[in-house]
C-alpha atoms as one frame of an Amber mdcrd trajectory, in Angstrom:
protein
   0.053   0.264   0.113   1.676   3.224  -1.463   0.407   7.210  -0.952  -0.401
   8.760  -4.067  -1.356  12.621  -4.551  -3.544  12.288  -8.008  -6.389  14.551
  -8.428 -10.570  14.806  -7.093 -11.635  12.319 -10.434  -9.158   9.856  -9.656
 -10.645   8.792  -6.871 -13.491   5.769  -6.550 -15.788   7.961  -4.599 -17.954
   5.384  -4.757 -15.946   2.975  -2.396 -17.802   2.312   1.075 -14.213   4.476
   2.845 -16.639   7.187   1.581 -20.157   6.535   3.084 -19.833   7.825   7.050
 -18.126  10.300   5.399 -21.876  11.064   2.628 -23.565   9.869   6.289 -21.759
  13.126   7.904 -22.136  15.720   5.590 -25.474  15.281   2.857 -23.081  18.550
   0.771 -19.871  16.144   0.954 -20.168  14.702  -2.534 -21.196  17.205  -4.358
 -18.087  19.507  -2.685 -16.057  15.903  -4.299 -17.432  16.450  -7.640 -16.568
  20.080  -7.572 -12.911  19.425  -6.075 -12.262  17.556  -9.401  -8.756  19.453
 -10.580  -7.608  19.664  -6.791  -5.052  17.365  -4.972  -5.470  15.143  -2.611
  -3.645  12.531  -0.837  -5.082   8.602  -0.849  -4.213   4.658   0.658  -4.616
   2.415  -1.530  -4.104  -1.078  -1.245  -3.827  -2.614  -4.021  -7.157  -3.971
  -5.205  -7.210  -0.104  -5.508  -9.535  -0.178  -2.412  -9.420   2.847  -0.082
  -7.611   3.613   3.477  -7.155   7.072   4.317  -7.735  10.136   2.409  -6.293
  13.440   3.399  -7.449  16.744   1.633  -5.010  19.765   2.599  -6.165  23.502
   1.350  -4.090  26.878   1.627  -6.831  30.017   2.424  -5.409  33.593   3.746
  -9.171  34.812   4.771 -10.843  35.157   8.083 -13.097  32.320   9.970 -15.952
  34.076  10.138 -18.871  30.514  10.015 -16.590  29.471  13.746 -17.783  31.026
  17.029 -15.647  32.518  18.133 -15.108  34.291  15.321 -10.646  34.481  13.446
  -8.711  37.456  12.299  -7.471  36.942   8.694  -5.164  35.182   8.693  -2.946
  32.482   5.762  -3.800  28.905   7.307  -3.565  25.283   6.334  -7.002  23.596
   6.834  -7.459  20.168   6.085 -10.296  20.164   5.090 -11.146  16.496   4.723
  -9.317  13.693   6.692 -11.059   9.945   7.370  -8.657   6.641   7.881  -9.636
   3.564   8.756  -7.343   2.316  11.817  -5.587  -1.207  11.492  -2.144  -0.303
  13.693  -0.535   1.085  10.104   0.295   4.532  12.231  -1.588   5.874   9.023
  -3.175   9.336  11.017   1.535  10.023  12.039   2.182   9.854   8.691  -1.704
  12.271   7.824   0.021  13.858  11.031   2.836  14.792   9.691   1.661  15.327
   6.236  -0.392  18.177   7.503   2.655  20.255   9.164   4.998  19.211   6.048
   2.327  21.349   3.892   2.520  24.174   6.114   6.247  24.558   7.192   6.077
  24.099   2.578   3.067  26.885   2.332   4.919  29.077   5.115   1.272  29.189
   6.483   1.939  29.761  10.330  -1.342  28.656  12.108  -3.077  24.811  10.901
  -7.134  24.236  11.534  -9.185  21.184  11.169 -13.046  20.981  12.199 -13.745
  17.142  14.049 -17.221  16.292  15.246 -16.732  14.936  19.494 -17.410  11.791
  19.304 -14.823  11.094  16.899 -12.321  10.995  19.930  -9.453   9.021  18.614
  -8.802  12.020  15.866  -9.111  14.056  18.289  -7.431  12.786  20.935  -4.154
  12.255  17.313  -4.381  16.042  16.993  -4.042  17.088  20.363  -1.586  14.983
  21.218   1.229  16.594  18.186  -0.208  20.312  19.740  -3.849  20.662  18.281
  -5.935  22.479  20.551  -9.397  23.838  20.387 -10.015  27.453  19.564 -13.910
  27.475  18.835 -17.044  25.508  17.646 -18.326  25.490  13.601 -22.145  25.385
  13.739 -24.134  23.742  10.445 -27.164  21.840   8.952 -25.073  19.172  10.093
 -24.223  19.712  13.749 -22.078  21.365  15.697 -17.908  20.401  15.249 -14.975
  20.841  17.428 -11.837  23.743  15.370  -8.857  22.355  16.575  -5.816  24.437
  15.505  -1.763  23.900  16.005   0.634  27.425  15.267   3.541  25.762  14.497
   5.708  28.101  16.411   3.838  28.409  19.528   5.832  28.391  22.775   7.143
  25.375  22.912   5.891  22.775  25.550   7.579  19.545  25.051   8.381  16.978
  22.306   5.070  15.929  21.488   2.958  19.316  20.656   6.016  21.167  20.190
   6.636  18.521  16.889   8.251  19.299  14.373  10.090  22.412  16.171  13.337
  21.027  17.489  14.833  22.762  21.147  18.626  22.866  21.453  18.653  23.579
  25.160  20.875  21.459  27.419  20.098  18.609  25.049  22.845  17.091  23.379
  23.335  16.621  19.105  25.078  13.335  17.040  25.282  12.489  14.289  24.050
   9.087  13.416  24.858   6.297  10.480  22.240   4.355   9.244  23.367   1.999
   5.820  21.760   2.426   2.955  18.738  -0.559   2.910  17.997   0.871   6.585
  17.868   4.308   6.355  15.559   3.483   3.316  13.846   1.470   4.938  13.716
   3.911   7.910  13.638   7.293   6.261  12.384   6.142   2.588  13.658   8.663
   0.180  10.474   7.174  -2.311   8.856  11.044  -4.672   5.946   9.989  -5.613
   6.137  10.180  -9.565   2.667  12.235  -9.536   3.832  15.487  -6.862   5.993
  18.149  -7.544   7.454  19.840  -4.601   9.844  18.719  -1.902   7.124  17.596
   1.007   6.607  14.130  -1.106  10.584  13.759   0.375  10.806   9.938   2.604
   7.255   9.320   1.348   6.407   5.295   1.400   4.067   2.656   3.750   6.431
   3.189   6.840   6.292   6.516   7.058   4.979   7.846  10.802   6.219   9.742
  13.241   7.997   7.837  15.505  10.708   5.066  14.519  12.669   2.260  16.906
  16.120   1.549  15.952  18.485  -1.615  16.856  22.237  -0.973  17.273  25.740
  -1.910  18.355  27.789   1.469  17.842  29.751   2.725  20.371  28.391   5.447
  22.290  24.742   5.127  21.960  23.779   3.963  25.284  24.621   7.997  25.923
  21.395   9.157  24.338  18.571  10.637  26.475  15.510  11.961  25.925  15.433
  15.884  23.602  18.841  15.124  22.165  19.010  15.180  18.229  19.880  13.426
  15.964  21.251  14.395  12.072  20.402  11.241   9.790  24.039  10.575   8.289
  23.181   8.175   5.366  26.252   5.988   4.976  27.473   6.169   1.344  25.796
   3.421  -1.599  28.873   2.276  -2.702  29.079   3.624  -6.388  31.078   6.043
  -5.561  33.387   7.302  -2.817  32.467   7.514   0.395  33.461  11.673   0.740
  31.061  12.418  -1.564  27.677   9.213  -1.909  27.597   9.428   2.519  24.778
  12.501   3.547  22.826  13.939   6.415  19.188  14.267   5.821  17.214  14.340
   7.919  16.945  15.954  11.733  14.985  13.565  14.570  14.907  13.868  18.849
  15.517  10.927  21.034  12.582  10.103  22.257  13.552   7.196  24.974  16.999
   4.722  24.898  16.686   1.268  26.530  19.142  -1.817  26.409  17.993  -4.524
  25.195  18.129  -6.039  28.849  15.284  -3.235  30.404  12.427  -5.997  28.796
  11.212  -7.957  30.707   9.938 -11.299  27.906  10.264 -11.293  23.647   6.666
 -10.193  23.836   7.534  -6.977  25.433  10.299  -6.261  22.857   8.144  -6.929
  20.033   5.482  -4.760  21.281   7.928  -1.625  21.566   9.810  -1.814  18.553
   6.967  -3.467  16.263   5.064  -0.625  15.910   8.156   1.785  14.473  10.720
  -0.272  13.747  12.487  -0.679  10.029  12.716  -4.232  11.324  10.330  -7.474
  10.330   8.794 -10.239  12.891  11.281 -12.549  11.643  14.266 -10.523  12.150
  13.459  -8.922  15.325  13.366 -12.340  16.680  16.804 -13.080  15.373  17.717
  -9.919  16.983  16.373 -10.552  20.822  17.852 -14.093  20.181  21.411 -13.514
  19.340  21.482  -9.976  21.441  24.153  -8.730  19.299  22.715  -5.375  19.046
  21.955  -4.275  22.642  20.687  -0.676  22.059  17.271   0.702  21.821  16.481
   3.253  20.784  13.228   5.978  20.245  12.921   9.226  18.524  11.299  11.364
  16.463  11.943  12.045  12.675  10.710  15.968  12.431  13.052  17.352   9.682
  13.926  16.250   6.667  16.439  18.158   4.557  15.835  19.604   1.074  19.775
  19.075   0.032  21.191  16.003   1.200  24.458  17.886   3.211  27.927  15.541
   1.732  30.142  14.220   4.601  32.704  16.300   1.897  30.618  19.224   2.231
  30.878  18.435   6.356  34.651  17.670   6.527  35.961  20.062   4.130  33.341
  23.216   4.740  31.921  23.177   7.954  34.801  22.375  10.118  33.634  18.209
  11.206  36.152  16.038  11.488  37.932  13.557   9.139  39.348  10.434   8.529
  40.735  10.609  12.349  36.598  10.406  13.108  34.898   7.274  13.328  31.600
   7.839  11.576  29.142   5.686  12.966  28.202   8.354  16.048  29.514  11.095
  17.870  28.732  14.048  19.282  28.387  17.852  17.070  28.045  21.190  18.112
  24.792  23.112  18.237  26.683  25.351  16.183  27.428  21.969  13.262  23.842
  21.263  13.947  22.691  24.338  12.463  25.216  24.413   9.978  24.013  21.497
   8.612  20.358  22.009   8.698  21.404  25.322   6.265  23.366  23.315   4.262
  20.369  21.048   4.241  18.099  23.864   3.556  16.010  22.789   6.383  13.472
  25.527   7.696  15.313  27.341  10.177  13.272  29.044  12.201  12.098  25.111
  13.280  14.905  24.364  15.553  14.885  27.143  18.275  17.205  27.541  21.513
């Protein structure tokens, strides 16, 4: 199953997936027809059935149909979002996509209307910093209006997402082999979407990641530490030019393999966000040769990958004398790497 960005006219409105939206919003079929040339994100199974739908719209107007009314501003509206939950973290992928859009379109505020009975969806939005700013009443009923300001006061790593807070947190280079990087942070660009926000999309794309390693020093990781994700060479040329930093993440938790009381606890912790299959996890549990386990959030993806050559020759990072698996860098070096990667610098805060 893949996430596609496609015109409404190429999306099957007759799919049973849309039945609840038709029931909740009498005007939905007419609205859908008027959007024939607009684009939406769709998760489709191999048989063509739909499991997720997301429509986003940039607005520059006052919100006069909600209580209390909101003044004119440039906002990103979550026009329609629905997922069929089945344990794949699709909702998180959509949250990430929503925020990616807002950052790219330079819309400070995101808002969405949702009926109060959709408790799971409301909980998901609230986890990532959406708060109620009002209500909207129509012939369909009364909906909550939830909004998130990208640069709101930082409360924690979840509600502040995608902000990266430096503070007293340490920053590190973390290397991943290409095969793990592709599965964890895939650089898959959709053919029918041309802007930079489609980077790193696949059926594995979610906000939270779990990784296992045996690299020396990783046991120093603590919550809030910052990771510059470094994809090692693909062997198609000199590592000096083929190894690149692609993204920035924030550590949620570090654990040692011995901290899990059972294999089943280990599987439950790792499986939803891990690059590893169940069989691979069973092998890792049995062999115990990758004892360092950490969970991190996937915050920023670079528009331009930053090569090892640039980091050494232009940014002053250590050269051949340094093992480039895992090592600490300064906050200044992290900012310089992000700048070279053309990340939005306002998302990295002191």
